[in-house]
CSV table of C-alpha atoms in Angstrom, one decimal:
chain,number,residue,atom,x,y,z
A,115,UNK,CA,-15.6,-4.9,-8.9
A,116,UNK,CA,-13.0,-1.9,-9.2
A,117,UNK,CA,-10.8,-0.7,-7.1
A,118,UNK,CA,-10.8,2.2,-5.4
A,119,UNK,CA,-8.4,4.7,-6.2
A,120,UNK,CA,-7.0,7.0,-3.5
A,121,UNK,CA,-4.5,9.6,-3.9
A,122,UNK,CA,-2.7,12.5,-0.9
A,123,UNK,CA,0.7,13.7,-0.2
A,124,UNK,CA,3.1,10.8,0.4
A,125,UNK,CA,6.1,12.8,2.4
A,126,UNK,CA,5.2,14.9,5.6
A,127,UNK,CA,7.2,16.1,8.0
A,128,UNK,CA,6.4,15.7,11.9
A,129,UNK,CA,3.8,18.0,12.9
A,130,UNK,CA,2.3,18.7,9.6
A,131,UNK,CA,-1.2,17.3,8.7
A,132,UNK,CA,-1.6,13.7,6.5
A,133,UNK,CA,-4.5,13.8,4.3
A,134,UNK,CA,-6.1,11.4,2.0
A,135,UNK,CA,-8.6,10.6,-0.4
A,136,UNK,CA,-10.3,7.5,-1.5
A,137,UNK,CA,-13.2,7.2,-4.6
A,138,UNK,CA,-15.3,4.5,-4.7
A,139,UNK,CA,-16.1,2.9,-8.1
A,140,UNK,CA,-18.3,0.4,-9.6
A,141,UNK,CA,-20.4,-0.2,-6.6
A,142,UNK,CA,-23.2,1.2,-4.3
A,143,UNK,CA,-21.6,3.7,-1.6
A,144,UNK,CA,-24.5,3.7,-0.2
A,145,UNK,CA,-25.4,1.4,3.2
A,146,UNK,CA,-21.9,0.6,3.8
A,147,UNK,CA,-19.2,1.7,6.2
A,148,UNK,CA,-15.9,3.0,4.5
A,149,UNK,CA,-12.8,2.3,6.4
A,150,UNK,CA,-9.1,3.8,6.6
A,151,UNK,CA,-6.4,0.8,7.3
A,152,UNK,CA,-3.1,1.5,7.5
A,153,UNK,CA,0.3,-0.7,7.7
A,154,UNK,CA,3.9,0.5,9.2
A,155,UNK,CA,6.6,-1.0,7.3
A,156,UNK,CA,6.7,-5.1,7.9
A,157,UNK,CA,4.2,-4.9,10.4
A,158,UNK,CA,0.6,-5.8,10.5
A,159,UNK,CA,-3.0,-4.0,9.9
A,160,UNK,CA,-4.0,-1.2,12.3
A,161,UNK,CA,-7.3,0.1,11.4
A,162,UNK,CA,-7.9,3.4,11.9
A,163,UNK,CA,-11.9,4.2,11.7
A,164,UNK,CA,-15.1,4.1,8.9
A,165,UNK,CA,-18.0,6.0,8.2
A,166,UNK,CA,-21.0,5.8,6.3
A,167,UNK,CA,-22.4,7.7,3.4
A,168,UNK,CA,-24.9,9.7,6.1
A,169,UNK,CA,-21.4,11.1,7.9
A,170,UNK,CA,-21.9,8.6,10.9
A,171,UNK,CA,-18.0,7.7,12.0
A,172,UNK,CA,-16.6,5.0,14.8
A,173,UNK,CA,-12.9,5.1,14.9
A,174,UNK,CA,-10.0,3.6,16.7
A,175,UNK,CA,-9.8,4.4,20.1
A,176,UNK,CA,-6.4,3.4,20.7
A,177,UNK,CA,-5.6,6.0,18.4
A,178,UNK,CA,-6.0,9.2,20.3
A,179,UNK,CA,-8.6,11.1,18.7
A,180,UNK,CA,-6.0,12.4,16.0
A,181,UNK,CA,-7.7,11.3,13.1
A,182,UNK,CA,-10.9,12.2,11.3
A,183,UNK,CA,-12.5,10.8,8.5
A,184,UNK,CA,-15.3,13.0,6.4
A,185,UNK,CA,-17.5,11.6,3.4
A,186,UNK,CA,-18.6,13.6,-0.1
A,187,UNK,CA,-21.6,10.8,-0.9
A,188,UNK,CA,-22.5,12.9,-3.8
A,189,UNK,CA,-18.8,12.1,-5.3
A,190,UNK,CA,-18.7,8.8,-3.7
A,191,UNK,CA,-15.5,9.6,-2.2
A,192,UNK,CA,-14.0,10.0,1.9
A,193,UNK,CA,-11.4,11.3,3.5
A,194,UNK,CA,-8.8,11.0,6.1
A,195,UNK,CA,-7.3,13.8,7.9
A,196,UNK,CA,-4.3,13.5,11.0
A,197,UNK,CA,-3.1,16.6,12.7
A,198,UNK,CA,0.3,16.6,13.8
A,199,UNK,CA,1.7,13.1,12.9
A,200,UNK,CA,4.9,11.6,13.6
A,201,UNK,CA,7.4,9.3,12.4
A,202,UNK,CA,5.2,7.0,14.5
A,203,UNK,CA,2.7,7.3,11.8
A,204,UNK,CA,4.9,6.3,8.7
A,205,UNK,CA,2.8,3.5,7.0
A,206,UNK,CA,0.7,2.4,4.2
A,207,UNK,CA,-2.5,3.5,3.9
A,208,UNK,CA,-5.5,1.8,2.4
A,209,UNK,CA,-9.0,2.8,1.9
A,210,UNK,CA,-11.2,-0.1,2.3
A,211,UNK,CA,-14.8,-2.0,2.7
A,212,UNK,CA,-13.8,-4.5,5.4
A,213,UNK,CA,-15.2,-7.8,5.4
A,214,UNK,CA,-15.9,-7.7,1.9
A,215,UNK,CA,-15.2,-8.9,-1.4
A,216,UNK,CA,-14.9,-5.3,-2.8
A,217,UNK,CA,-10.8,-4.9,-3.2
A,218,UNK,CA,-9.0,-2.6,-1.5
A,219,UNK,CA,-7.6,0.6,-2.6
A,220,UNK,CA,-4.0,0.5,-3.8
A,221,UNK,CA,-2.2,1.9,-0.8
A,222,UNK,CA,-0.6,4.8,-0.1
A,223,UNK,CA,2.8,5.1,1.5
A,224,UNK,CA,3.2,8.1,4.1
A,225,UNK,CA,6.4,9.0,5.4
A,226,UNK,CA,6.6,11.1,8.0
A,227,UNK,CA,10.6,12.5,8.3
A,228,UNK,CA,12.2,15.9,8.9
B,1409,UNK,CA,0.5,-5.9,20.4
B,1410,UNK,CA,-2.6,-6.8,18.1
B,1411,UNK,CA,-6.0,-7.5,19.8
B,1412,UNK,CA,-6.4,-11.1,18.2
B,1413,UNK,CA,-2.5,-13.1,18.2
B,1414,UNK,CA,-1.3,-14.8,15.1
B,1415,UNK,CA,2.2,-16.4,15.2
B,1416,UNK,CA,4.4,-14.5,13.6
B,1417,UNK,CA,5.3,-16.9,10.6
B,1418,UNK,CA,4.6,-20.5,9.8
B,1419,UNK,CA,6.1,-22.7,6.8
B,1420,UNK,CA,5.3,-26.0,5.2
B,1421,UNK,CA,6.6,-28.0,2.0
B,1422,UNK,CA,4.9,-28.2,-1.5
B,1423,UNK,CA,1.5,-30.6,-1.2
B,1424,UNK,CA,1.7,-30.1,2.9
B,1425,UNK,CA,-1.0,-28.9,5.1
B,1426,UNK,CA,-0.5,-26.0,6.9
B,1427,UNK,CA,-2.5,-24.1,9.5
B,1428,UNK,CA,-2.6,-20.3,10.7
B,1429,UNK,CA,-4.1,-19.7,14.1
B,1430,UNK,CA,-6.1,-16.3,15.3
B,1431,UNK,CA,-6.6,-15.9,19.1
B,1432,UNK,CA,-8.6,-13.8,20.6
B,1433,UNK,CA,-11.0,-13.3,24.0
B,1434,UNK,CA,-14.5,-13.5,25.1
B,1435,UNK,CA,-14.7,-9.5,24.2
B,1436,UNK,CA,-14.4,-10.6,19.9
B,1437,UNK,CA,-14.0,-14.0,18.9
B,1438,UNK,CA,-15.9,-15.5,22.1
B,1439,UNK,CA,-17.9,-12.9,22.3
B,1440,UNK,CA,-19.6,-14.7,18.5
B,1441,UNK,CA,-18.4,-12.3,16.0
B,1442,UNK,CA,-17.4,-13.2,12.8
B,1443,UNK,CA,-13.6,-13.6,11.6
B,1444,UNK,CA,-12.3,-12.9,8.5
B,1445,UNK,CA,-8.9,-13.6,6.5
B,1446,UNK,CA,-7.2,-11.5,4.7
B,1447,UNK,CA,-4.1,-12.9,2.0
B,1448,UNK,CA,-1.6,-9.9,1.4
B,1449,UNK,CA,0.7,-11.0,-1.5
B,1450,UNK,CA,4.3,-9.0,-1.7
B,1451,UNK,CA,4.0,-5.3,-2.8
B,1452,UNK,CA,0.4,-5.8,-3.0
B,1453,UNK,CA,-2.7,-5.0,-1.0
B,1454,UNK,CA,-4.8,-7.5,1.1
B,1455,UNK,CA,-7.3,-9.3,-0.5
B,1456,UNK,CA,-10.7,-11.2,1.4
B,1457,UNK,CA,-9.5,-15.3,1.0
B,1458,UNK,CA,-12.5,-15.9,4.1
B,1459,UNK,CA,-15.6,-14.3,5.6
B,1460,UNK,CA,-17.8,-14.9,8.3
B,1461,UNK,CA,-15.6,-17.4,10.1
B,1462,UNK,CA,-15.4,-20.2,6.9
B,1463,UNK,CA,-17.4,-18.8,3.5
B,1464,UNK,CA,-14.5,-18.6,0.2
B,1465,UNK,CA,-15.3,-15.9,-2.0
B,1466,UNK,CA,-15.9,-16.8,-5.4
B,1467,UNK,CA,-12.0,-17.6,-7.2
B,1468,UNK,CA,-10.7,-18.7,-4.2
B,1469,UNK,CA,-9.6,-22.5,-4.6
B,1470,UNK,CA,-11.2,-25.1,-1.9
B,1471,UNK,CA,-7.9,-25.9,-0.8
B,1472,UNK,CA,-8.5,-22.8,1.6
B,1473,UNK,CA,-10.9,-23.3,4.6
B,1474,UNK,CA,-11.9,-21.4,8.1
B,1475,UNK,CA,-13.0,-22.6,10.8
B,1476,UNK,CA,-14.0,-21.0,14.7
B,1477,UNK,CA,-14.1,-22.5,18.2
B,1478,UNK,CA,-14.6,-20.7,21.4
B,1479,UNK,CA,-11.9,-17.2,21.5
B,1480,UNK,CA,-9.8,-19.0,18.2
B,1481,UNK,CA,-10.5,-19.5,14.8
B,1482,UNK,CA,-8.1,-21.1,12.2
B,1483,UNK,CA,-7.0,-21.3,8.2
B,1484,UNK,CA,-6.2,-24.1,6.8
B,1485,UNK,CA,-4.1,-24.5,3.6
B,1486,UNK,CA,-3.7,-27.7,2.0
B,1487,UNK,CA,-1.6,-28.9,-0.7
B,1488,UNK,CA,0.8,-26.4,-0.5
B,1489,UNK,CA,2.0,-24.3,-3.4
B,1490,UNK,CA,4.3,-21.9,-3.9
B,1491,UNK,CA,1.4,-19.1,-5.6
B,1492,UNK,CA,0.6,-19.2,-1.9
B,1493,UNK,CA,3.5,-17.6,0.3
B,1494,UNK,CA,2.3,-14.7,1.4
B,1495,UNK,CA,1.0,-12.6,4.5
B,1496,UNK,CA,-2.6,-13.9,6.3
B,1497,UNK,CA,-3.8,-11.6,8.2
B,1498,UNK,CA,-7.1,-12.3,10.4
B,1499,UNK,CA,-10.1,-9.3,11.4
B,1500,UNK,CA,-12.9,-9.6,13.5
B,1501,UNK,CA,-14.5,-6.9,16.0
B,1502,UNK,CA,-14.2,-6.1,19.1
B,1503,UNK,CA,-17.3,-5.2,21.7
B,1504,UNK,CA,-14.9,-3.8,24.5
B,1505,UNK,CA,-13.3,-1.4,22.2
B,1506,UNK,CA,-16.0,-1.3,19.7
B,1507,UNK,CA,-13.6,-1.5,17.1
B,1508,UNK,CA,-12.7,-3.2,14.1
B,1509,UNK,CA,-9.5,-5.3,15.3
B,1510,UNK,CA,-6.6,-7.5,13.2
B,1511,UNK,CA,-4.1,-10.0,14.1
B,1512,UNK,CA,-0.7,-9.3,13.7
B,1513,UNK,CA,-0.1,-11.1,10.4
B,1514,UNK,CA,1.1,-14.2,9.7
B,1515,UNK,CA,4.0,-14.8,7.2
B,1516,UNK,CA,3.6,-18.1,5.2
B,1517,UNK,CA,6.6,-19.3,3.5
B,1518,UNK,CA,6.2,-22.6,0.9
B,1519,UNK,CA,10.0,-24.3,1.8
């Protein structure tokens, strides 16, 4: 299995918008849900939401409606938007298939700092 | 504060046995879905070691085992090495919130 390989802009500053990628490689994309994980520095997992390759989404609901993840099926690929983020939201983020074998994206670190 | 509770760290010498706890409620755990572990070596990102409650992926050595009773489940680790420090973290999902929910991660250190 290969890893998925996600890429967006690692340095924001507070209010601006956090944006990343993740493409899916190797495997079907299809009949799956596609989540968005994230980890603030030495602390645990939060996750953050999914969605499938038809555009249905369940996120996070602890999280405040911030976030919004969108799916490109015919690039294999999805998305994860947050308006107006904070230093709150400085973490690593990984694209993922949880409860799976399939191994997680490679992380990408987001700091938030003015 | 993480949905399912972990202690924070645990430790045990080479060849020891060592367990990580996962406690959660009658709204995940209890409620009969499935828990899964997660090992997160340093720099790197976490990796499946369990699913569905005590099922090793292929590569991962027997020494590893899950188990689940009533709102906990547990790892197990048994003879100890050092390869194995790292970060368990456990996952399940939660009906109340209808949400995919993790422990708060558990640090292993081999003394």
């Amino acid at each position: 299995q290969v890893q998925p390989q996600q890429w967006g802009a690692g340095l924001l500053k507070p209010s601006e918008t956090l944006s990343l990628t993740c493409a899916v490689y190797g495997e079907s994309f299809i009949g799956y849900y596609w989540s968005w994980i994230r980890q603030p520095p030495g602390k645990g997992l939060e996750w953050i939401g999914e969605i499938n390759h038809s555009g249905s989404t369940n996120y996070n609901p602890t999280l405040k409606s911030r976030f919004t993840i969108s799916v490109d099926t015919s690039k294999k690929q999805f998305s994860l938007k947050a308006n107006s983020v904070t230093a709150a939201d400085t973490a690593v983020y990984y694209c993922a298939r949880v409860g799976s074998t399939s191994p997680w994206g490679q992380g990408t670190l987001v700091t938030v700092s003015s | 504060q993480s949905v399912l509770t972990q202690p924070p760290s645990v430790s045990g010498a080479p060849g020891q046995r060592v367990t990580i706890s996962c406690t959660g409620s009658s709204s995940n755990i209890g409620a009969g879905y499935t828990v899964h572990w997660y090992q997160q070596l340093p720099g790197t990102a976490p990796k499946l070691l369990m699913y569905g409650n005590s099922n090793r992926p292929s590569g991962v050595p027997d020494r590893f085992s899950g188990s689940k009773s009533g709102t906990s489940a547990s790892l197990a680790i048994t003879g100890l090495q050092a390869e194995d420090e790292a970060d368990y973290h456990c996952q399940s999902y939660d009906s109340s919130l209808s949400a995919v929910v993790f422990g708060g991660g558990t640090k292993l250190t081999v003394l």
